[in-house]
Short mmCIF file of C-alpha atoms in Angstrom, two decimals:
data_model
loop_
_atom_site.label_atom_id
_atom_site.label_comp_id
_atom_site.label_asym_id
_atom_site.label_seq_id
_atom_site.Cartn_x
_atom_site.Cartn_y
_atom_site.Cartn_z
CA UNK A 1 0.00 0.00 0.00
CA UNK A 2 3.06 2.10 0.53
CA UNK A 3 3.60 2.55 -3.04
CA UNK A 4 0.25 3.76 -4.26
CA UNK A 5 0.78 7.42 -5.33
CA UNK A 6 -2.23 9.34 -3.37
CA UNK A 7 -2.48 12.09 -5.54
CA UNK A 8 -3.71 9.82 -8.74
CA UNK A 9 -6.64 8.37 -6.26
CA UNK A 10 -7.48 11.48 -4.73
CA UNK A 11 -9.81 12.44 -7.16
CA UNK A 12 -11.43 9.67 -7.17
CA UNK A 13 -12.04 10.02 -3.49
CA UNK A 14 -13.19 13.99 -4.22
CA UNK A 15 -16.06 12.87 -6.44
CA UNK A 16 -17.44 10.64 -4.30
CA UNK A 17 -17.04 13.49 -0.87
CA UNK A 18 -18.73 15.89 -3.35
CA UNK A 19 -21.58 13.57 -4.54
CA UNK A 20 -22.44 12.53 -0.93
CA UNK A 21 -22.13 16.16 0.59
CA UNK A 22 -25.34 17.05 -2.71
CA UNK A 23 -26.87 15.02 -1.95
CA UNK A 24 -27.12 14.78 1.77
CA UNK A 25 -27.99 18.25 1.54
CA UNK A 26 -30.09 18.26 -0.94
CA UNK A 27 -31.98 15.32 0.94
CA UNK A 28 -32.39 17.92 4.14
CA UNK A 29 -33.81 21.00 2.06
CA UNK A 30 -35.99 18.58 -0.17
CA UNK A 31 -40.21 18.72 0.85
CA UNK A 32 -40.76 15.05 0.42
CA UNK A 33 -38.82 11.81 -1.34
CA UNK A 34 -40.34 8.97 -2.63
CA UNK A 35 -39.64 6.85 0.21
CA UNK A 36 -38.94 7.65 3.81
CA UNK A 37 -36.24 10.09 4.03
CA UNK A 38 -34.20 7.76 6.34
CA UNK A 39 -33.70 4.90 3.89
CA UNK A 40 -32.44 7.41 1.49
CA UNK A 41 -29.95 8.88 4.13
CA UNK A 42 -28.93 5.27 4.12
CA UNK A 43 -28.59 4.76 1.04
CA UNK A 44 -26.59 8.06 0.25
CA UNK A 45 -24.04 7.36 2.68
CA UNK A 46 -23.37 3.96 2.58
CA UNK A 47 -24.26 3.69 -1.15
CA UNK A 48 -20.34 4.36 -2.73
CA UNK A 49 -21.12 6.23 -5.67
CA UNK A 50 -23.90 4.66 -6.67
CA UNK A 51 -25.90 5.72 -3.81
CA UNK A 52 -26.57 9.77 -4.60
CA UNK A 53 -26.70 9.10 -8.31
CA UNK A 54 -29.51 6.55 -7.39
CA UNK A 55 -31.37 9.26 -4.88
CA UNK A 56 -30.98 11.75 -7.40
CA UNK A 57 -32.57 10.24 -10.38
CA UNK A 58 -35.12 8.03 -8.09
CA UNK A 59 -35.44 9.86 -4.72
CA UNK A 60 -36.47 13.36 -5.50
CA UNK A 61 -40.11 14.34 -5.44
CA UNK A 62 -40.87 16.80 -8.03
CA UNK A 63 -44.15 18.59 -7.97
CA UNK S 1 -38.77 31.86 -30.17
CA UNK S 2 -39.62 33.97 -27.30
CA UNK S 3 -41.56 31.11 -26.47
CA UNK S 4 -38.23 29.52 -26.56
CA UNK S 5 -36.36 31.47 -24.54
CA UNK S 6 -38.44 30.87 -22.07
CA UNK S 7 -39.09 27.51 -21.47
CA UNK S 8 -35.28 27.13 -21.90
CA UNK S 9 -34.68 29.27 -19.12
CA UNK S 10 -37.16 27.49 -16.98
CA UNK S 11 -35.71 23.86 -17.97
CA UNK S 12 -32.22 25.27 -17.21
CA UNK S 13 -33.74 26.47 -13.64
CA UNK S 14 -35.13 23.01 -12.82
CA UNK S 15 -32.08 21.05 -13.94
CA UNK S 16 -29.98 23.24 -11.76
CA UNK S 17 -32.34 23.05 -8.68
CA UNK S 18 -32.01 19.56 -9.20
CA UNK S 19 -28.13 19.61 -9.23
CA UNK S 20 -28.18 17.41 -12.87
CA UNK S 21 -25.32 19.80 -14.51
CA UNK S 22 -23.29 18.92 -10.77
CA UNK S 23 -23.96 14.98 -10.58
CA UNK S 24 -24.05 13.94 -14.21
CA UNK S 25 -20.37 15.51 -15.00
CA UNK S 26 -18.94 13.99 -12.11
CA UNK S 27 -20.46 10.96 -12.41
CA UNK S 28 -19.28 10.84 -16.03
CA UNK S 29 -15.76 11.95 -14.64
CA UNK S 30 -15.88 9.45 -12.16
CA UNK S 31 -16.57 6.52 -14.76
CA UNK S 32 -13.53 7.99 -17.52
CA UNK S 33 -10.86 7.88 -14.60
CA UNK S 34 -11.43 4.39 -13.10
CA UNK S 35 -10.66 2.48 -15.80
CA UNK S 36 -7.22 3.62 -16.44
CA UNK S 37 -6.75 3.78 -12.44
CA UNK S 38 -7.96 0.34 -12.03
CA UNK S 39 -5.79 -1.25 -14.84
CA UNK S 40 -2.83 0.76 -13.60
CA UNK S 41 -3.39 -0.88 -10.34
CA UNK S 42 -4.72 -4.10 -11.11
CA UNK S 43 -1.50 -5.67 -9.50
CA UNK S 44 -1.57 -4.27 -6.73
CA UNK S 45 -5.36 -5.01 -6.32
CA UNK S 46 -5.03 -8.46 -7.51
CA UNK S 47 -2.36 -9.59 -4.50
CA UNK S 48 -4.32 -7.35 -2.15
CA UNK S 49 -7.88 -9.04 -2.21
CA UNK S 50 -7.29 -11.63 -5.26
CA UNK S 51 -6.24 -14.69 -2.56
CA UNK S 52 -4.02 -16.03 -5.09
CA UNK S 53 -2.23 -19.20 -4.13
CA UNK S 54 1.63 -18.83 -3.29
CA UNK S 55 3.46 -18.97 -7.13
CA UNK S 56 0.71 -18.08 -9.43
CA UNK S 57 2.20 -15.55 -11.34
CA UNK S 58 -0.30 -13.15 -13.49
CA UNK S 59 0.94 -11.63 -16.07
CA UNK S 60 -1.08 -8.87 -17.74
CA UNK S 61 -1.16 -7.58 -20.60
CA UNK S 62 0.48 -4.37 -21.98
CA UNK S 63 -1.73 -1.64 -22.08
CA UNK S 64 -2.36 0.86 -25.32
CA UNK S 65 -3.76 4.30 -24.82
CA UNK S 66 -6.50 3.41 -26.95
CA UNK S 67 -7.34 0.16 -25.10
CA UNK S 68 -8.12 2.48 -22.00
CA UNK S 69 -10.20 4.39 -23.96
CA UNK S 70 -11.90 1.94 -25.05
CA UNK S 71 -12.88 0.88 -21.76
CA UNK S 72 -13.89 4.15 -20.89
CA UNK S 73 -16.63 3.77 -23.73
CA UNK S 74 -17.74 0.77 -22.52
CA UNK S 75 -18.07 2.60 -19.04
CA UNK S 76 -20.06 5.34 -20.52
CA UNK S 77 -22.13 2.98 -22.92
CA UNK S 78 -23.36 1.00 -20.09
CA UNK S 79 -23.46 2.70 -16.83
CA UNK S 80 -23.19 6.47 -18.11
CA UNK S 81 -25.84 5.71 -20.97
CA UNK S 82 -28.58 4.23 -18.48
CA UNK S 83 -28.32 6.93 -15.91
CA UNK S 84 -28.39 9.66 -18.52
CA UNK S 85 -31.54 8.05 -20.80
CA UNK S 86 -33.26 7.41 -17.66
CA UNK S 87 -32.83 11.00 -16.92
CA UNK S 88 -33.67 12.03 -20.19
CA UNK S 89 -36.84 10.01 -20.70
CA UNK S 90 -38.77 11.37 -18.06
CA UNK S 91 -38.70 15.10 -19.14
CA UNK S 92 -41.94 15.39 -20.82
CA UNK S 93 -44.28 12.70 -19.49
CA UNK S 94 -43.33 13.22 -15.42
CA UNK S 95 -44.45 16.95 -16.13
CA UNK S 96 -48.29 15.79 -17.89
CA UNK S 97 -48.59 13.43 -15.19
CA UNK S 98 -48.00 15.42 -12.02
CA UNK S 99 -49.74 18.25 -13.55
CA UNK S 100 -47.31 20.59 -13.84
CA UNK S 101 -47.76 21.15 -17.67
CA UNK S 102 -51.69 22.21 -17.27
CA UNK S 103 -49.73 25.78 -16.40
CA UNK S 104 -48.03 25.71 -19.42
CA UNK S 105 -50.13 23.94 -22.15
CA UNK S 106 -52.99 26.06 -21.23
CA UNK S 107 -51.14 28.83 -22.82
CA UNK S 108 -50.90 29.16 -26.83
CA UNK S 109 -47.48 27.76 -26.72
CA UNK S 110 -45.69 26.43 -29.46
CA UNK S 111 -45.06 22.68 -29.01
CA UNK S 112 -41.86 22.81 -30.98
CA UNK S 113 -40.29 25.30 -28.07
CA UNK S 114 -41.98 23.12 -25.48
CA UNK S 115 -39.58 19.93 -27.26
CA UNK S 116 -36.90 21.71 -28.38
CA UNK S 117 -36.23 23.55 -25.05
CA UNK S 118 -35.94 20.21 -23.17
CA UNK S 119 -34.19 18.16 -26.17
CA UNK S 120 -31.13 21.46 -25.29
CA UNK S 121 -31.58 21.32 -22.13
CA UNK S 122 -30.40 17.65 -22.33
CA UNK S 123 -28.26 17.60 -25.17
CA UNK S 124 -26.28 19.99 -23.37
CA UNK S 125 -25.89 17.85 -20.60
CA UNK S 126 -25.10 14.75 -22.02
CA UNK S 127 -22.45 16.74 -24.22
CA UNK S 128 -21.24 18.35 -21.27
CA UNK S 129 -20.63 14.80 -19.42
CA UNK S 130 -19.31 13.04 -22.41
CA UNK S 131 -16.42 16.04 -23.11
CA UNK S 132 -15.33 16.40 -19.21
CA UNK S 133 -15.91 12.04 -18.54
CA UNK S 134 -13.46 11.89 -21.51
CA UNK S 135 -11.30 14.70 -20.57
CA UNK S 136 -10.93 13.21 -17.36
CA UNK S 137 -10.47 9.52 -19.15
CA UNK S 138 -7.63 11.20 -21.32
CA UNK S 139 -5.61 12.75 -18.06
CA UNK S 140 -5.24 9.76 -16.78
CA UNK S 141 -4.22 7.79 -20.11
CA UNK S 142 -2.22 10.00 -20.94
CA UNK S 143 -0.22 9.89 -17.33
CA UNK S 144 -0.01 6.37 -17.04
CA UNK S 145 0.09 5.28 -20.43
CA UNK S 146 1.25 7.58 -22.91
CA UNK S 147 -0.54 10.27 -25.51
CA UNK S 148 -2.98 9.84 -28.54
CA UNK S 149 -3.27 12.23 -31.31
CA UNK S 150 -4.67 15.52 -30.11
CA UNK S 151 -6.92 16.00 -33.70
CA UNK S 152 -7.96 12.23 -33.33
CA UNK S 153 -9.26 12.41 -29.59
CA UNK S 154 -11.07 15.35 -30.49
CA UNK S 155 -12.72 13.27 -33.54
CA UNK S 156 -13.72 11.04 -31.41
CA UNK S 157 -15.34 13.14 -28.48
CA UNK S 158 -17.08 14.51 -31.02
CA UNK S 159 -18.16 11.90 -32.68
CA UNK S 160 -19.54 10.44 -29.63
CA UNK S 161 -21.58 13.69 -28.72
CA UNK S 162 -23.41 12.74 -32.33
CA UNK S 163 -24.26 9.44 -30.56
CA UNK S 164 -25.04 11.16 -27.25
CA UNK S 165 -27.81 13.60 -29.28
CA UNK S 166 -29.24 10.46 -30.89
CA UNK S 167 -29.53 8.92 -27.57
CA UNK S 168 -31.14 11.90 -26.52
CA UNK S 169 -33.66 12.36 -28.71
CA UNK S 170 -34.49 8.73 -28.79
CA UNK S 171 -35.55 9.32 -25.02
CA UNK S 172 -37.44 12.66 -25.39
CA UNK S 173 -39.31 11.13 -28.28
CA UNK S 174 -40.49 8.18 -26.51
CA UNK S 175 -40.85 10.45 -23.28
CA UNK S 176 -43.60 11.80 -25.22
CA UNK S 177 -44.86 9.51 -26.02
CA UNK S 178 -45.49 6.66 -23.26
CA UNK S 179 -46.26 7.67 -19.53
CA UNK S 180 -43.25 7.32 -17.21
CA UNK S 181 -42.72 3.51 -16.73
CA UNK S 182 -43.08 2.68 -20.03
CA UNK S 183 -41.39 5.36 -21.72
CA UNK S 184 -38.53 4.42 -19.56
CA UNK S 185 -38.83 0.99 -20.43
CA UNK S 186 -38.67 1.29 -23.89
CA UNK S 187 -36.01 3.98 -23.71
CA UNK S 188 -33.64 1.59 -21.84
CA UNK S 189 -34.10 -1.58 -24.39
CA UNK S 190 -33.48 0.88 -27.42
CA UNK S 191 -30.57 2.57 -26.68
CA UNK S 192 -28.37 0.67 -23.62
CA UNK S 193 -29.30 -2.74 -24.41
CA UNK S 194 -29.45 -2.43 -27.60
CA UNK S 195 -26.01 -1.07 -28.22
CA UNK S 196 -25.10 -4.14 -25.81
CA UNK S 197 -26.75 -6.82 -28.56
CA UNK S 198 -25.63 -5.01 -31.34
CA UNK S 199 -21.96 -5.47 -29.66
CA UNK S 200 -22.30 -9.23 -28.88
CA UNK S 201 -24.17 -10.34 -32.65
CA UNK S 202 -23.52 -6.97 -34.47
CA UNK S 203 -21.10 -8.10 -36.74
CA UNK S 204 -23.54 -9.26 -39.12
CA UNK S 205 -24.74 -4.96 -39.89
CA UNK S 206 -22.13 -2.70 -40.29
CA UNK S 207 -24.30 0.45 -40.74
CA UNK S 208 -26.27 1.41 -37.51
CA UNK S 209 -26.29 4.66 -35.17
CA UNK S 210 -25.61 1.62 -32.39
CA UNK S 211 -22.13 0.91 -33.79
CA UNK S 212 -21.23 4.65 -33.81
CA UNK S 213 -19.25 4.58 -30.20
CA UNK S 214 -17.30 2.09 -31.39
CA UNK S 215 -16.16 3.51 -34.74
CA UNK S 216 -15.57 6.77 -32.89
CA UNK S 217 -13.30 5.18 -30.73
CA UNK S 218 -11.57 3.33 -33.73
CA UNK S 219 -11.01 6.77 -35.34
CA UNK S 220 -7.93 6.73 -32.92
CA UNK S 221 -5.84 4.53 -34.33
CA UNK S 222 -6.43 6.11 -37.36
CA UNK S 223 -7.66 3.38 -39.80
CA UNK S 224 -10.00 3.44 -42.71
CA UNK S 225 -13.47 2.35 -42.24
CA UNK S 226 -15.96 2.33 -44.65
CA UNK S 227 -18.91 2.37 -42.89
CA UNK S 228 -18.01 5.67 -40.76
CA UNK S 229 -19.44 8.27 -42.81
CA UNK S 230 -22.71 6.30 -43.72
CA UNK S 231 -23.08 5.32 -39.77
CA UNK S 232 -22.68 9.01 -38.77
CA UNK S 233 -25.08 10.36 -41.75
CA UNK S 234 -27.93 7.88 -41.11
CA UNK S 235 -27.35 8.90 -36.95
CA UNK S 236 -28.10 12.26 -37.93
CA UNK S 237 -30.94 11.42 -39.95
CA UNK S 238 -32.50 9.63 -37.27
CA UNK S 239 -31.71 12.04 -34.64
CA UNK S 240 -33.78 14.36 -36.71
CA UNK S 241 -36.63 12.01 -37.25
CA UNK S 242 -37.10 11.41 -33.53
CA UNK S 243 -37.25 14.97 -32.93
CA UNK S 244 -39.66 15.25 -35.04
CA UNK S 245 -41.74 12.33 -34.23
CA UNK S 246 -41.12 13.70 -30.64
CA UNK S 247 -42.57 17.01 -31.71
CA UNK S 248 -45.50 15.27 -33.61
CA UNK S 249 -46.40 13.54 -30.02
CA UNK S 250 -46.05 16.11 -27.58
CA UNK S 251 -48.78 18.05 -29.42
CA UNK S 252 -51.12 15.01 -29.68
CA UNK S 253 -50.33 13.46 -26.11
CA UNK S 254 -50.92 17.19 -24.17
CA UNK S 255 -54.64 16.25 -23.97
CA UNK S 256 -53.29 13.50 -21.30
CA UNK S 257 -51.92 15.70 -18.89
CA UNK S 258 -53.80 15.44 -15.47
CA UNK S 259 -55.27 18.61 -14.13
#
C-alpha cells in the first residue's frame, strides 16, 4: 500500500465526498422523497457512488 | 422563439435546482478515470484481495492508450448511458402526469419550443458529461500510459456527442410519447441494451447509429473504415426524425396531462 501514489486516487475520493455532501444536503432541504427520508440517508451514505446518483434520479419528489 | 427562450430558461432552472449539470459531469468523470486507475493498479489489487495461491504468477497484458479508452466507452455505454436516458426520458411525461404542464399547455405555446427547449436542455448535458468524462479519461491515459493524437481524440469526443444527441432524442421522443414507466422501459431496451446486442451479434450490420461509439473510438488509431461516414449520416438522420416524431407527439399526447 506504501507505493500507491495518493495524488492519482485522490480524485477519485473527491467525487465521491462531493456527490455525498449534494446530496445529503439536498436530501435535508428537499419537501418530500419517494420513500422515507431515512432509507435514502442510508442509502446516500453507505451507497459508494452509486448511492446519490440513485437518490438523485429516483429519490427526489418533483411537484 | 420567445416562447423559446423561455421555457429554456425554466428547464435550465429546474435542472440546476435539481443539481443534474453537478452529478451527471462527475459521475461521467468518475466513470472515464477508473478504468485507467484500475488497470494501472490491477497488481496491486489483484495480490491485495485476489487470494491467489503462493506462485501463481499473473501476467497482464500491456496496455495501449487506446485500449483504456476503449474501456472508458464501454463505461459510458453501459453505466453512463442508463443513468443519462433514464434521466432524459422522463422530461416530458413526469411533467403531464404530475400536472405541472396544465400551467403551461394552457397557454398558446408552441409545441416545438416546449420539445426543443428540453431536447437542449439535455443535449447539453449529455455533451457536457461526455467532453469532461473523456477529458478526465484522457488525463489519466495519458499519465499512465502515454498520448494519442490531439486532432484524433477530439474526432472522437465529437463523434460520440453525435451518438449522445441520438440517444437523446431517442428518449425525449419516446418520453412523449409513453407515460413514465413505459417510456422508460422502452427507452432503456433501445438505446443501452441495444447497443449491448448489437456489440455481442452486431457483426452481421455494419451500418447502424448503435455501432457509432465504437467507430468513434476506432477513429484513434487512425484506420479506414468504410462504414463511418454512412453510420454518422444515417445517426443524424434519425436524430432528426425522432425529434420530429417527438414534436408530432407532444402536441397530440398534451390532452393527457392530469389537471
Amino acid at each position: 500500500m506504501a507505493d500507491i501514489n495518493w495524488a492519482l486516487i485522490a480524485p477519485l475520493i473527491a467525487i465521491q465526498v462531493i456527490l455525498l455532501i449534494v446530496a445529503l444536503i439536498d436530501l435535508v432541504r428537499i419537501h418530500a422523497t419517494n420513500g422515507p427520508k431515512w432509507v435514502w440517508t442510508i442509502v446516500i451514505i453507505l451507497g459508494n457512488i452509486i448511492g446519490p446518483i440513485i437518490y438523485f434520479i429516483f429519490g427526489r419528489k418533483t411537484s | 422563439m420567445k416562447t423559446f427562450t423561455v421555457l429554456l430558461q425554466k428547464e435550465f432552472r429546474e435542472s440546476w435546482r435539481s443539481f443534474k449539470f453537478l452529478w451527471m459531469p462527475l459521475l461521467f468523470i468518475f466513470l472515464g478515470i477508473s478504468d485507467p486507475l484500475i488497470n494501472y493498479y490491477m497488481e496491486d489489487i489483484l495480490n491485495a484481495v485476489g487470494n491467489l495461491p503462493d506462485g501463481v504468477a499473473v501476467t497482464l497484458p500491456e496496455f495501449a492508450p487506446i485500449d483504456i479508452l476503449k474501456a472508458s466507452t464501454g463505461q459510458f455505454q453501459s453505466i453512463g448511458l442508463i443513468v443519462f436516458v433514464i434521466t432524459a426520458a422522463g422530461m416530458i411525461n413526469r411533467e403531464r402526469q404530475s400536472g405541472t404542464a396544465t400551467l403551461i399547455y394552457v397557454r398558446p405555446i408552441s409545441f416545438i419550443a416546449l420539445f426543443m427547449s428540453k431536447w437542449t436542455v439535455a443535449s447539453l448535458l449529455g455533451i457536457i458529461s461526455t467532453i469532461v468524462g473523456y477529458a478526465g479519461s484522457m488525463y489519466y491515459t495519458s499519465i499512465l500510459y502515454g498520448s494519442v493524437s490531439t486532432m484524433a481524440f477530439i474526432q472522437m469526443v465529437m463523434s460520440y456527442c453525435v451518438w449522445i444527441l441520438f440517444a437523446t432524442s431517442v428518449a425525449i421522443m419516446f418520453s412523449a410519447m409513453f407515460k413514465s414507466a413505459l417510456a422508460t422501459t422502452f427507452t432503456i431496451i433501445t438505446l443501452p441494451i441495444a447497443t449491448m446486442i448489437g456489440s455481442l451479434i452486431g457483426k452481421y450490420w455494419s451500418i447502424s447509429p448503435w455501432k457509432l461509439a465504437d467507430y468513434s473510438v476506432q477513429l484513434i488509431a487512425e484506420t479506414e473504415n468504410i462504414y463511418y461516414l454512412k453510420t454518422l449520416l444515417l445517426t443524424i438522420i434519425l436524430t432528426v426524425l425522432a425529434i420530429i416524431i417527438g414534436i408530432l407527439f407532444t402536441r397530440k399526447n398534451s390532452g393527457t396531462t392530469k389537471i
